[in-house]
Amino acid sequence: MNKVLLVEDELSLRELYADFLKDVGYSVDVAADGETAIGKINQGDWDILLLDIMLPRLDGIEILKSINANSILNQKPVLIMSNLEDPSIIQKCLDNGAKEFLAKAELTPPDIIKAIERYVKNGSAISSI
């Protein structure tokens, strides 16, 4: 079972995404702020990271830079989920190792599954969502 690390400061979204991911067969760990996220990221116990940019205590771009500087962690896929759709921010995320930028305003839980499945395969996930 693949493990998703979900870094989202908004409680309602964090719970919605985590519950949905668990329902389709993913193991999910969560972090609500950047410093907690860095601790969990550095443990390396995740297969894919879903990362918000605007976070308390440490923003997502700083987290990406930290991951990108680590030769083991930078091999793992990171997907950005944010409402900051500024082209320069999107480019900064991609330049620092993010695989994709997903706009939260347009994102549904099934969209998240499809994005995850582009990078990791989960035998129990529902691919026809």
mmCIF file of C-alpha atoms in Angstrom:
data_model
loop_
_atom_site.group_PDB
_atom_site.id
_atom_site.type_symbol
_atom_site.label_atom_id
_atom_site.label_comp_id
_atom_site.label_asym_id
_atom_site.label_seq_id
_atom_site.Cartn_x
_atom_site.Cartn_y
_atom_site.Cartn_z
ATOM 1 C CA MET A 1 0.000 0.000 0.000
ATOM 2 C CA ASN A 2 1.447 3.349 -1.009
ATOM 3 C CA LYS A 3 1.765 6.075 1.578
ATOM 4 C CA VAL A 4 0.693 9.632 0.861
ATOM 5 C CA LEU A 5 2.012 12.487 2.969
ATOM 6 C CA LEU A 6 -0.567 15.272 2.817
ATOM 7 C CA VAL A 7 0.582 18.734 3.913
ATOM 8 C CA GLU A 8 -2.431 21.050 4.147
ATOM 9 C CA ASP A 9 -3.115 23.678 6.804
ATOM 10 C CA GLU A 10 -6.863 23.999 6.190
ATOM 11 C CA LEU A 11 -8.496 21.402 8.442
ATOM 12 C CA SER A 12 -11.592 20.779 6.305
ATOM 13 C CA LEU A 13 -9.548 20.127 3.150
ATOM 14 C CA ARG A 14 -7.005 18.036 5.031
ATOM 15 C CA GLU A 15 -9.754 15.816 6.427
ATOM 16 C CA LEU A 16 -11.633 15.606 3.111
ATOM 17 C CA TYR A 17 -8.551 14.607 1.106
ATOM 18 C CA ALA A 18 -7.200 12.241 3.786
ATOM 19 C CA ASP A 19 -10.527 10.447 4.205
ATOM 20 C CA PHE A 20 -10.974 10.046 0.466
ATOM 21 C CA LEU A 21 -7.441 8.747 -0.026
ATOM 22 C CA LYS A 22 -7.907 6.232 2.786
ATOM 23 C CA ASP A 23 -11.259 5.124 1.339
ATOM 24 C CA VAL A 24 -9.594 4.194 -1.958
ATOM 25 C CA GLY A 25 -6.782 2.286 -0.302
ATOM 26 C CA TYR A 26 -3.917 4.662 0.380
ATOM 27 C CA SER A 27 -2.107 4.946 3.677
ATOM 28 C CA VAL A 28 -2.165 8.635 4.641
ATOM 29 C CA ASP A 29 -0.126 10.740 7.024
ATOM 30 C CA VAL A 30 -0.853 14.442 7.456
ATOM 31 C CA ALA A 31 0.879 17.621 8.546
ATOM 32 C CA ALA A 32 -0.774 20.980 9.159
ATOM 33 C CA ASP A 33 2.309 23.218 9.050
ATOM 34 C CA GLY A 34 5.685 23.388 7.374
ATOM 35 C CA GLU A 35 7.858 22.499 10.357
ATOM 36 C CA THR A 36 5.830 19.368 11.147
ATOM 37 C CA ALA A 37 5.929 18.502 7.451
ATOM 38 C CA ILE A 38 9.736 18.750 7.284
ATOM 39 C CA GLY A 39 10.035 16.320 10.182
ATOM 40 C CA LYS A 40 7.769 13.789 8.488
ATOM 41 C CA ILE A 41 9.352 14.340 5.080
ATOM 42 C CA ASN A 42 12.852 13.730 6.425
ATOM 43 C CA GLN A 43 11.749 10.407 7.912
ATOM 44 C CA GLY A 44 11.269 9.328 4.289
ATOM 45 C CA ASP A 45 8.291 7.118 5.121
ATOM 46 C CA TRP A 46 6.150 8.252 2.162
ATOM 47 C CA ASP A 47 5.756 7.444 -1.513
ATOM 48 C CA ILE A 48 4.240 10.713 -2.720
ATOM 49 C CA LEU A 49 3.854 14.156 -1.173
ATOM 50 C CA LEU A 50 0.828 16.404 -1.659
ATOM 51 C CA LEU A 51 2.038 19.847 -0.630
ATOM 52 C CA ASP A 52 0.299 23.164 -0.149
ATOM 53 C CA ILE A 53 2.387 26.321 -0.632
ATOM 54 C CA MET A 54 0.848 28.677 1.920
ATOM 55 C CA LEU A 55 1.609 27.042 5.267
ATOM 56 C CA PRO A 56 2.281 28.298 8.769
ATOM 57 C CA ARG A 57 5.866 28.137 10.116
ATOM 58 C CA LEU A 58 7.512 27.212 6.783
ATOM 59 C CA ASP A 59 6.111 27.613 3.282
ATOM 60 C CA GLY A 60 5.871 24.963 0.604
ATOM 61 C CA ILE A 61 8.581 26.438 -1.603
ATOM 62 C CA GLU A 62 11.096 26.274 1.260
ATOM 63 C CA ILE A 63 10.014 22.671 1.822
ATOM 64 C CA LEU A 64 10.556 21.921 -1.879
ATOM 65 C CA LYS A 65 14.046 23.422 -1.714
ATOM 66 C CA SER A 66 14.855 21.204 1.267
ATOM 67 C CA ILE A 67 13.608 18.095 -0.544
ATOM 68 C CA ASN A 68 15.418 19.044 -3.740
ATOM 69 C CA ALA A 69 18.719 19.317 -1.828
ATOM 70 C CA ASN A 70 18.390 15.732 -0.524
ATOM 71 C CA SER A 71 19.587 13.138 -3.041
ATOM 72 C CA ILE A 72 17.262 10.446 -1.663
ATOM 73 C CA LEU A 73 14.117 12.481 -1.082
ATOM 74 C CA ASN A 74 14.348 14.342 -4.381
ATOM 75 C CA GLN A 75 13.661 11.049 -6.174
ATOM 76 C CA LYS A 76 10.132 10.951 -4.721
ATOM 77 C CA PRO A 77 7.221 12.699 -6.454
ATOM 78 C CA VAL A 78 5.865 15.933 -5.024
ATOM 79 C CA LEU A 79 2.562 17.403 -6.225
ATOM 80 C CA ILE A 80 1.693 20.981 -5.311
ATOM 81 C CA MET A 81 -1.929 21.707 -4.427
ATOM 82 C CA SER A 82 -2.531 25.435 -4.103
ATOM 83 C CA ASN A 83 -4.750 28.327 -5.063
ATOM 84 C CA LEU A 84 -1.698 30.475 -5.778
ATOM 85 C CA GLU A 85 -1.824 30.260 -9.554
ATOM 86 C CA ASP A 86 0.762 32.943 -10.224
ATOM 87 C CA PRO A 87 2.903 31.732 -13.163
ATOM 88 C CA SER A 88 6.137 32.711 -11.396
ATOM 89 C CA ILE A 89 5.174 30.703 -8.290
ATOM 90 C CA ILE A 90 4.187 27.701 -10.401
ATOM 91 C CA GLN A 91 7.521 27.890 -12.225
ATOM 92 C CA LYS A 92 9.406 28.196 -8.931
ATOM 93 C CA CYS A 93 7.669 25.026 -7.698
ATOM 94 C CA LEU A 94 8.528 23.128 -10.859
ATOM 95 C CA ASP A 95 12.113 24.418 -10.823
ATOM 96 C CA ASN A 96 12.451 23.095 -7.270
ATOM 97 C CA GLY A 97 11.347 19.576 -8.106
ATOM 98 C CA ALA A 98 7.543 19.513 -8.030
ATOM 99 C CA LYS A 99 6.103 17.139 -10.624
ATOM 100 C CA GLU A 100 2.800 18.980 -11.031
ATOM 101 C CA PHE A 101 0.903 22.023 -9.853
ATOM 102 C CA LEU A 102 -2.769 21.326 -9.087
ATOM 103 C CA ALA A 103 -5.130 24.274 -8.605
ATOM 104 C CA LYS A 104 -7.200 23.575 -5.473
ATOM 105 C CA ALA A 105 -10.133 25.654 -6.711
ATOM 106 C CA GLU A 106 -10.594 23.214 -9.600
ATOM 107 C CA LEU A 107 -9.521 20.055 -7.774
ATOM 108 C CA THR A 108 -11.810 17.199 -6.790
ATOM 109 C CA PRO A 109 -10.774 14.127 -4.783
ATOM 110 C CA PRO A 110 -10.936 11.920 -7.913
ATOM 111 C CA ASP A 111 -8.603 14.394 -9.656
ATOM 112 C CA ILE A 112 -6.119 13.906 -6.836
ATOM 113 C CA ILE A 113 -6.244 10.128 -7.280
ATOM 114 C CA LYS A 114 -5.608 10.458 -11.009
ATOM 115 C CA ALA A 115 -2.641 12.749 -10.360
ATOM 116 C CA ILE A 116 -1.195 10.403 -7.728
ATOM 117 C CA GLU A 117 -1.586 7.408 -10.033
ATOM 118 C CA ARG A 118 0.534 9.144 -12.680
ATOM 119 C CA TYR A 119 3.484 8.712 -10.304
ATOM 120 C CA VAL A 120 2.725 5.752 -8.041
ATOM 121 C CA LYS A 121 0.598 2.677 -8.449
ATOM 122 C CA ASN A 122 -1.606 1.472 -5.625
ATOM 123 C CA GLY A 123 -3.124 -1.953 -6.043
ATOM 124 C CA SER A 124 -6.196 -1.108 -4.006
ATOM 125 C CA ALA A 125 -6.878 2.324 -5.458
ATOM 126 C CA ILE A 126 -9.860 2.731 -7.721
ATOM 127 C CA SER A 127 -8.508 3.745 -11.108
ATOM 128 C CA SER A 128 -11.885 4.291 -12.744
ATOM 129 C CA ILE A 129 -12.953 7.189 -10.503
#
